[in-house]
């Protein structure tokens, strides 16, 4: 194989706009336009340049990645606690069983438990059992708001669909018991 086959020349045309932009950018980077272009291709082939995702999708992906990292941290903490309490690592079978249940259990709690206790006419946090009571309508409205704040500040999350609809439907019906 000759030098030319091993080191082929690529050539293509750029329209006026892209050509102008390329010249400006290469000047900014203090490189001849040709080297600047080749540098971009080199970076792309090395995996250092990633195609730009659609903005919404990129944000959504970041959120999902964060959720995944949080779940993994919780799982690791659980494993460490087990180690501290029992002085031995969790068995492989326990690990297999726990890992999927951890997130499933958390989600089920948040999705299926209503924060309103109709018997006592109070709101109770489904995660830490903190109570929100009121004597009159002003306090009632304030406590609904406090509950939402509590979720953000103490549990780092927005209200679940159920919590939000329960709170939206909840009307003042007297003082808490
Ligand atoms: Zn709470």
JSON list of C-alpha atoms and ligand atoms in Angstrom, two decimals:
[
{"chain": "A", "resi": 1, "resn": "UNK", "atom": "CA", "xyz": [0.00, 0.00, 0.00]},
{"chain": "A", "resi": 2, "resn": "UNK", "atom": "CA", "xyz": [1.47, 3.33, -1.09]},
{"chain": "A", "resi": 3, "resn": "UNK", "atom": "CA", "xyz": [1.71, 6.53, 0.86]},
{"chain": "A", "resi": 4, "resn": "UNK", "atom": "CA", "xyz": [-1.30, 8.00, -0.93]},
{"chain": "A", "resi": 5, "resn": "UNK", "atom": "CA", "xyz": [-3.56, 5.06, -0.10]},
{"chain": "A", "resi": 6, "resn": "UNK", "atom": "CA", "xyz": [-2.50, 5.10, 3.53]},
{"chain": "A", "resi": 7, "resn": "UNK", "atom": "CA", "xyz": [-2.87, 8.87, 3.79]},
{"chain": "A", "resi": 8, "resn": "UNK", "atom": "CA", "xyz": [-5.70, 9.84, 1.47]},
{"chain": "A", "resi": 9, "resn": "UNK", "atom": "CA", "xyz": [-6.68, 13.45, 0.82]},
{"chain": "A", "resi": 10, "resn": "UNK", "atom": "CA", "xyz": [-10.28, 14.33, 1.59]},
{"chain": "A", "resi": 11, "resn": "UNK", "atom": "CA", "xyz": [-11.76, 17.25, -0.19]},
{"chain": "A", "resi": 12, "resn": "UNK", "atom": "CA", "xyz": [-15.19, 18.83, -0.07]},
{"chain": "A", "resi": 13, "resn": "UNK", "atom": "CA", "xyz": [-16.81, 22.18, -0.55]},
{"chain": "A", "resi": 14, "resn": "UNK", "atom": "CA", "xyz": [-18.29, 24.45, 2.12]},
{"chain": "A", "resi": 15, "resn": "UNK", "atom": "CA", "xyz": [-20.94, 27.03, 1.38]},
{"chain": "A", "resi": 16, "resn": "UNK", "atom": "CA", "xyz": [-20.25, 30.71, 1.93]},
{"chain": "A", "resi": 17, "resn": "UNK", "atom": "CA", "xyz": [-21.76, 30.87, 5.43]},
{"chain": "A", "resi": 18, "resn": "UNK", "atom": "CA", "xyz": [-19.98, 27.82, 6.80]},
{"chain": "A", "resi": 19, "resn": "UNK", "atom": "CA", "xyz": [-16.74, 28.77, 5.09]},
{"chain": "A", "resi": 20, "resn": "UNK", "atom": "CA", "xyz": [-16.88, 32.20, 6.71]},
{"chain": "A", "resi": 21, "resn": "UNK", "atom": "CA", "xyz": [-17.65, 30.71, 10.07]},
{"chain": "A", "resi": 22, "resn": "UNK", "atom": "CA", "xyz": [-14.83, 28.20, 9.73]},
{"chain": "A", "resi": 23, "resn": "UNK", "atom": "CA", "xyz": [-12.36, 30.97, 8.88]},
{"chain": "A", "resi": 24, "resn": "UNK", "atom": "CA", "xyz": [-13.48, 33.04, 11.86]},
{"chain": "A", "resi": 25, "resn": "UNK", "atom": "CA", "xyz": [-13.24, 30.12, 14.27]},
{"chain": "A", "resi": 26, "resn": "UNK", "atom": "CA", "xyz": [-9.86, 28.96, 13.02]},
{"chain": "A", "resi": 27, "resn": "UNK", "atom": "CA", "xyz": [-8.56, 32.51, 13.33]},
{"chain": "A", "resi": 28, "resn": "UNK", "atom": "CA", "xyz": [-9.89, 32.66, 16.90]},
{"chain": "A", "resi": 29, "resn": "UNK", "atom": "CA", "xyz": [-8.06, 29.40, 17.61]},
{"chain": "A", "resi": 30, "resn": "UNK", "atom": "CA", "xyz": [-4.93, 30.68, 15.85]},
{"chain": "A", "resi": 31, "resn": "UNK", "atom": "CA", "xyz": [-4.81, 27.77, 13.42]},
{"chain": "A", "resi": 32, "resn": "UNK", "atom": "CA", "xyz": [-4.89, 27.46, 9.65]},
{"chain": "A", "resi": 33, "resn": "UNK", "atom": "CA", "xyz": [-8.45, 26.56, 8.62]},
{"chain": "A", "resi": 34, "resn": "UNK", "atom": "CA", "xyz": [-7.28, 23.21, 7.28]},
{"chain": "A", "resi": 35, "resn": "UNK", "atom": "CA", "xyz": [-5.65, 22.20, 10.59]},
{"chain": "A", "resi": 36, "resn": "UNK", "atom": "CA", "xyz": [-8.67, 23.47, 12.50]},
{"chain": "A", "resi": 37, "resn": "UNK", "atom": "CA", "xyz": [-10.98, 21.22, 10.47]},
{"chain": "A", "resi": 38, "resn": "UNK", "atom": "CA", "xyz": [-8.70, 18.23, 10.83]},
{"chain": "A", "resi": 39, "resn": "UNK", "atom": "CA", "xyz": [-8.56, 18.84, 14.59]},
{"chain": "A", "resi": 40, "resn": "UNK", "atom": "CA", "xyz": [-12.36, 18.65, 14.74]},
{"chain": "A", "resi": 41, "resn": "UNK", "atom": "CA", "xyz": [-12.36, 15.34, 12.88]},
{"chain": "A", "resi": 42, "resn": "UNK", "atom": "CA", "xyz": [-9.56, 13.99, 15.11]},
{"chain": "A", "resi": 43, "resn": "UNK", "atom": "CA", "xyz": [-11.52, 14.94, 18.24]},
{"chain": "A", "resi": 44, "resn": "UNK", "atom": "CA", "xyz": [-14.69, 13.40, 16.88]},
{"chain": "A", "resi": 45, "resn": "UNK", "atom": "CA", "xyz": [-12.95, 10.12, 16.00]},
{"chain": "A", "resi": 46, "resn": "UNK", "atom": "CA", "xyz": [-11.34, 10.04, 19.46]},
{"chain": "A", "resi": 47, "resn": "UNK", "atom": "CA", "xyz": [-14.81, 10.29, 21.03]},
{"chain": "A", "resi": 48, "resn": "UNK", "atom": "CA", "xyz": [-14.14, 13.74, 22.50]},
{"chain": "A", "resi": 49, "resn": "UNK", "atom": "CA", "xyz": [-16.81, 15.44, 20.40]},
{"chain": "A", "resi": 50, "resn": "UNK", "atom": "CA", "xyz": [-20.37, 14.37, 20.99]},
{"chain": "A", "resi": 51, "resn": "UNK", "atom": "CA", "xyz": [-23.21, 15.28, 18.64]},
{"chain": "A", "resi": 52, "resn": "UNK", "atom": "CA", "xyz": [-25.43, 17.88, 20.30]},
{"chain": "A", "resi": 53, "resn": "UNK", "atom": "CA", "xyz": [-28.65, 16.33, 21.56]},
{"chain": "A", "resi": 54, "resn": "UNK", "atom": "CA", "xyz": [-31.99, 18.08, 21.26]},
{"chain": "A", "resi": 55, "resn": "UNK", "atom": "CA", "xyz": [-32.19, 20.36, 24.31]},
{"chain": "A", "resi": 56, "resn": "UNK", "atom": "CA", "xyz": [-35.26, 18.86, 25.99]},
{"chain": "A", "resi": 57, "resn": "UNK", "atom": "CA", "xyz": [-33.93, 15.39, 25.52]},
{"chain": "A", "resi": 58, "resn": "UNK", "atom": "CA", "xyz": [-30.52, 16.34, 26.94]},
{"chain": "A", "resi": 59, "resn": "UNK", "atom": "CA", "xyz": [-32.17, 17.84, 30.04]},
{"chain": "A", "resi": 60, "resn": "UNK", "atom": "CA", "xyz": [-34.37, 14.77, 30.45]},
{"chain": "A", "resi": 61, "resn": "UNK", "atom": "CA", "xyz": [-31.37, 12.47, 30.10]},
{"chain": "A", "resi": 62, "resn": "UNK", "atom": "CA", "xyz": [-29.46, 14.44, 32.73]},
{"chain": "A", "resi": 63, "resn": "UNK", "atom": "CA", "xyz": [-32.40, 14.17, 35.13]},
{"chain": "A", "resi": 64, "resn": "UNK", "atom": "CA", "xyz": [-32.66, 10.43, 34.59]},
{"chain": "A", "resi": 65, "resn": "UNK", "atom": "CA", "xyz": [-28.92, 10.01, 35.09]},
{"chain": "A", "resi": 66, "resn": "UNK", "atom": "CA", "xyz": [-29.16, 11.96, 38.37]},
{"chain": "A", "resi": 67, "resn": "UNK", "atom": "CA", "xyz": [-32.06, 9.77, 39.54]},
{"chain": "A", "resi": 68, "resn": "UNK", "atom": "CA", "xyz": [-30.06, 6.68, 38.70]},
{"chain": "A", "resi": 69, "resn": "UNK", "atom": "CA", "xyz": [-27.03, 7.99, 40.61]},
{"chain": "A", "resi": 70, "resn": "UNK", "atom": "CA", "xyz": [-29.22, 8.83, 43.64]},
{"chain": "A", "resi": 71, "resn": "UNK", "atom": "CA", "xyz": [-30.73, 5.34, 43.64]},
{"chain": "A", "resi": 72, "resn": "UNK", "atom": "CA", "xyz": [-27.29, 3.81, 43.39]},
{"chain": "A", "resi": 73, "resn": "UNK", "atom": "CA", "xyz": [-26.01, 5.91, 46.31]},
{"chain": "A", "resi": 74, "resn": "UNK", "atom": "CA", "xyz": [-28.97, 4.86, 48.45]},
{"chain": "A", "resi": 75, "resn": "UNK", "atom": "CA", "xyz": [-28.32, 1.26, 47.53]},
{"chain": "A", "resi": 76, "resn": "UNK", "atom": "CA", "xyz": [-24.63, 1.56, 48.46]},
{"chain": "A", "resi": 77, "resn": "UNK", "atom": "CA", "xyz": [-25.53, 3.20, 51.79]},
{"chain": "A", "resi": 78, "resn": "UNK", "atom": "CA", "xyz": [-27.88, 0.33, 52.50]},
{"chain": "A", "resi": 79, "resn": "UNK", "atom": "CA", "xyz": [-25.15, -2.17, 51.72]},
{"chain": "A", "resi": 80, "resn": "UNK", "atom": "CA", "xyz": [-22.70, -0.32, 54.00]},
{"chain": "A", "resi": 81, "resn": "UNK", "atom": "CA", "xyz": [-25.23, -0.20, 56.84]},
{"chain": "A", "resi": 82, "resn": "UNK", "atom": "CA", "xyz": [-25.74, -3.92, 56.49]},
{"chain": "A", "resi": 83, "resn": "UNK", "atom": "CA", "xyz": [-21.97, -4.42, 56.70]},
{"chain": "A", "resi": 84, "resn": "UNK", "atom": "CA", "xyz": [-21.81, -2.23, 59.87]},
{"chain": "A", "resi": 85, "resn": "UNK", "atom": "CA", "xyz": [-24.73, -3.97, 61.54]},
{"chain": "A", "resi": 86, "resn": "UNK", "atom": "CA", "xyz": [-23.92, -7.54, 60.71]},
{"chain": "A", "resi": 87, "resn": "UNK", "atom": "CA", "xyz": [-20.15, -7.39, 60.19]},
{"chain": "A", "resi": 88, "resn": "UNK", "atom": "CA", "xyz": [-20.43, -9.24, 56.90]},
{"chain": "A", "resi": 89, "resn": "UNK", "atom": "CA", "xyz": [-21.25, -8.22, 53.37]},
{"chain": "A", "resi": 90, "resn": "UNK", "atom": "CA", "xyz": [-24.75, -8.87, 52.10]},
{"chain": "A", "resi": 91, "resn": "UNK", "atom": "CA", "xyz": [-25.07, -12.23, 50.41]},
{"chain": "A", "resi": 92, "resn": "UNK", "atom": "CA", "xyz": [-25.24, -12.28, 46.63]},
{"chain": "A", "resi": 93, "resn": "UNK", "atom": "CA", "xyz": [-28.87, -13.42, 46.72]},
{"chain": "A", "resi": 94, "resn": "UNK", "atom": "CA", "xyz": [-29.90, -10.67, 49.16]},
{"chain": "A", "resi": 95, "resn": "UNK", "atom": "CA", "xyz": [-28.17, -8.16, 46.94]},
{"chain": "A", "resi": 96, "resn": "UNK", "atom": "CA", "xyz": [-30.07, -9.39, 43.91]},
{"chain": "A", "resi": 97, "resn": "UNK", "atom": "CA", "xyz": [-33.39, -9.25, 45.74]},
{"chain": "A", "resi": 98, "resn": "UNK", "atom": "CA", "xyz": [-32.82, -5.85, 47.39]},
{"chain": "A", "resi": 99, "resn": "UNK", "atom": "CA", "xyz": [-31.52, -3.89, 44.48]},
{"chain": "A", "resi": 100, "resn": "UNK", "atom": "CA", "xyz": [-34.67, -3.74, 42.36]},
{"chain": "A", "resi": 101, "resn": "UNK", "atom": "CA", "xyz": [-36.93, -3.58, 45.45]},
{"chain": "A", "resi": 102, "resn": "UNK", "atom": "CA", "xyz": [-35.25, -0.51, 46.84]},
{"chain": "A", "resi": 103, "resn": "UNK", "atom": "CA", "xyz": [-36.45, 1.83, 44.13]},
{"chain": "A", "resi": 104, "resn": "UNK", "atom": "CA", "xyz": [-39.73, 0.00, 43.58]},
{"chain": "A", "resi": 105, "resn": "UNK", "atom": "CA", "xyz": [-40.59, 0.28, 47.29]},
{"chain": "A", "resi": 106, "resn": "UNK", "atom": "CA", "xyz": [-39.77, 3.97, 47.42]},
{"chain": "A", "resi": 107, "resn": "UNK", "atom": "CA", "xyz": [-41.85, 4.69, 44.37]},
{"chain": "A", "resi": 108, "resn": "UNK", "atom": "CA", "xyz": [-44.79, 2.65, 45.67]},
{"chain": "A", "resi": 109, "resn": "UNK", "atom": "CA", "xyz": [-44.78, 4.57, 48.96]},
{"chain": "A", "resi": 110, "resn": "UNK", "atom": "CA", "xyz": [-44.83, 7.88, 47.19]},
{"chain": "A", "resi": 111, "resn": "UNK", "atom": "CA", "xyz": [-47.43, 6.87, 44.65]},
{"chain": "A", "resi": 112, "resn": "UNK", "atom": "CA", "xyz": [-49.97, 4.94, 46.74]},
{"chain": "A", "resi": 113, "resn": "UNK", "atom": "CA", "xyz": [-50.08, 6.69, 50.13]},
{"chain": "A", "resi": 114, "resn": "UNK", "atom": "CA", "xyz": [-52.33, 9.68, 50.64]},
{"chain": "A", "resi": 115, "resn": "UNK", "atom": "CA", "xyz": [-50.85, 12.39, 52.89]},
{"chain": "A", "resi": 116, "resn": "UNK", "atom": "CA", "xyz": [-54.32, 13.27, 54.23]},
{"chain": "A", "resi": 117, "resn": "UNK", "atom": "CA", "xyz": [-55.61, 11.53, 57.32]},
{"chain": "A", "resi": 118, "resn": "UNK", "atom": "CA", "xyz": [-59.37, 12.10, 57.17]},
{"chain": "A", "resi": 119, "resn": "UNK", "atom": "CA", "xyz": [-60.04, 10.64, 60.62]},
{"chain": "A", "resi": 120, "resn": "UNK", "atom": "CA", "xyz": [-57.89, 13.25, 62.37]},
{"chain": "A", "resi": 121, "resn": "UNK", "atom": "CA", "xyz": [-58.24, 15.90, 59.70]},
{"chain": "A", "resi": 122, "resn": "UNK", "atom": "CA", "xyz": [-54.47, 16.34, 59.37]},
{"chain": "A", "resi": 123, "resn": "UNK", "atom": "CA", "xyz": [-51.83, 16.08, 56.68]},
{"chain": "A", "resi": 124, "resn": "UNK", "atom": "CA", "xyz": [-49.01, 13.66, 57.37]},
{"chain": "A", "resi": 125, "resn": "UNK", "atom": "CA", "xyz": [-45.77, 13.31, 55.41]},
{"chain": "A", "resi": 126, "resn": "UNK", "atom": "CA", "xyz": [-45.66, 9.80, 53.91]},
{"chain": "A", "resi": 127, "resn": "UNK", "atom": "CA", "xyz": [-41.88, 9.74, 54.20]},
{"chain": "A", "resi": 128, "resn": "UNK", "atom": "CA", "xyz": [-41.08, 11.00, 57.71]},
{"chain": "A", "resi": 129, "resn": "UNK", "atom": "CA", "xyz": [-44.56, 11.11, 59.34]},
{"chain": "A", "resi": 130, "resn": "UNK", "atom": "CA", "xyz": [-44.32, 14.81, 60.24]},
{"chain": "A", "resi": 131, "resn": "UNK", "atom": "CA", "xyz": [-47.80, 16.15, 61.03]},
{"chain": "A", "resi": 132, "resn": "UNK", "atom": "CA", "xyz": [-49.40, 19.31, 59.70]},
{"chain": "A", "resi": 133, "resn": "UNK", "atom": "CA", "xyz": [-52.32, 20.56, 61.84]},
{"chain": "A", "resi": 134, "resn": "UNK", "atom": "CA", "xyz": [-54.51, 23.62, 61.76]},
{"chain": "A", "resi": 135, "resn": "UNK", "atom": "CA", "xyz": [-57.02, 25.47, 63.92]},
{"chain": "A", "resi": 136, "resn": "UNK", "atom": "CA", "xyz": [-58.67, 27.64, 61.31]},
{"chain": "A", "resi": 137, "resn": "UNK", "atom": "CA", "xyz": [-58.92, 28.25, 57.59]},
{"chain": "A", "resi": 138, "resn": "UNK", "atom": "CA", "xyz": [-55.88, 30.57, 57.41]},
{"chain": "A", "resi": 139, "resn": "UNK", "atom": "CA", "xyz": [-53.70, 28.00, 59.13]},
{"chain": "A", "resi": 140, "resn": "UNK", "atom": "CA", "xyz": [-55.15, 25.27, 56.92]},
{"chain": "A", "resi": 141, "resn": "UNK", "atom": "CA", "xyz": [-54.09, 27.11, 53.77]},
{"chain": "A", "resi": 142, "resn": "UNK", "atom": "CA", "xyz": [-50.70, 27.85, 55.26]},
{"chain": "A", "resi": 143, "resn": "UNK", "atom": "CA", "xyz": [-50.14, 24.21, 56.25]},
{"chain": "A", "resi": 144, "resn": "UNK", "atom": "CA", "xyz": [-50.96, 22.98, 52.75]},
{"chain": "A", "resi": 145, "resn": "UNK", "atom": "CA", "xyz": [-48.23, 25.28, 51.50]},
{"chain": "A", "resi": 146, "resn": "UNK", "atom": "CA", "xyz": [-45.88, 24.25, 54.33]},
{"chain": "A", "resi": 147, "resn": "UNK", "atom": "CA", "xyz": [-46.35, 20.61, 53.36]},
{"chain": "A", "resi": 148, "resn": "UNK", "atom": "CA", "xyz": [-45.25, 21.32, 49.81]},
{"chain": "A", "resi": 149, "resn": "UNK", "atom": "CA", "xyz": [-42.22, 23.26, 51.12]},
{"chain": "A", "resi": 150, "resn": "UNK", "atom": "CA", "xyz": [-41.44, 20.39, 53.48]},
{"chain": "A", "resi": 151, "resn": "UNK", "atom": "CA", "xyz": [-41.25, 17.98, 50.54]},
{"chain": "A", "resi": 152, "resn": "UNK", "atom": "CA", "xyz": [-38.87, 20.22, 48.65]},
{"chain": "A", "resi": 153, "resn": "UNK", "atom": "CA", "xyz": [-36.65, 21.06, 51.62]},
{"chain": "A", "resi": 154, "resn": "UNK", "atom": "CA", "xyz": [-36.64, 17.79, 53.55]},
{"chain": "A", "resi": 155, "resn": "UNK", "atom": "CA", "xyz": [-37.14, 15.17, 50.86]},
{"chain": "A", "resi": 156, "resn": "UNK", "atom": "CA", "xyz": [-35.79, 16.88, 47.81]},
{"chain": "A", "resi": 157, "resn": "UNK", "atom": "CA", "xyz": [-38.77, 16.20, 45.62]},
{"chain": "A", "resi": 158, "resn": "UNK", "atom": "CA", "xyz": [-41.91, 17.74, 44.24]},
{"chain": "A", "resi": 159, "resn": "UNK", "atom": "CA", "xyz": [-45.32, 16.45, 45.35]},
{"chain": "A", "resi": 160, "resn": "UNK", "atom": "CA", "xyz": [-46.27, 13.13, 43.80]},
{"chain": "A", "resi": 161, "resn": "UNK", "atom": "CA", "xyz": [-49.29, 13.04, 41.53]},
{"chain": "A", "resi": 162, "resn": "UNK", "atom": "CA", "xyz": [-51.43, 11.61, 44.32]},
{"chain": "A", "resi": 163, "resn": "UNK", "atom": "CA", "xyz": [-50.23, 14.13, 46.91]},
{"chain": "A", "resi": 164, "resn": "UNK", "atom": "CA", "xyz": [-50.88, 16.98, 44.56]},
{"chain": "A", "resi": 165, "resn": "UNK", "atom": "CA", "xyz": [-54.40, 15.87, 43.66]},
{"chain": "A", "resi": 166, "resn": "UNK", "atom": "CA", "xyz": [-55.29, 15.14, 47.30]},
{"chain": "A", "resi": 167, "resn": "UNK", "atom": "CA", "xyz": [-54.10, 18.60, 48.32]},
{"chain": "A", "resi": 168, "resn": "UNK", "atom": "CA", "xyz": [-55.83, 20.28, 45.39]},
{"chain": "A", "resi": 169, "resn": "UNK", "atom": "CA", "xyz": [-59.13, 18.62, 46.33]},
{"chain": "A", "resi": 170, "resn": "UNK", "atom": "CA", "xyz": [-58.79, 19.18, 50.06]},
{"chain": "A", "resi": 171, "resn": "UNK", "atom": "CA", "xyz": [-61.14, 21.89, 51.37]},
{"chain": "A", "resi": 172, "resn": "UNK", "atom": "CA", "xyz": [-61.19, 23.39, 54.85]},
{"chain": "A", "resi": 173, "resn": "UNK", "atom": "CA", "xyz": [-63.65, 21.45, 57.00]},
{"chain": "A", "resi": 174, "resn": "UNK", "atom": "CA", "xyz": [-62.77, 22.55, 60.52]},
{"chain": "A", "resi": 175, "resn": "UNK", "atom": "CA", "xyz": [-59.85, 22.28, 62.91]},
{"chain": "A", "resi": 176, "resn": "UNK", "atom": "CA", "xyz": [-57.53, 19.25, 63.11]},
{"chain": "A", "resi": 177, "resn": "UNK", "atom": "CA", "xyz": [-58.21, 16.77, 65.88]},
{"chain": "B", "resi": 1, "resn": "LIG", "atom": "ZN1", "xyz": [-41.35, 14.42, 55.65]}
]
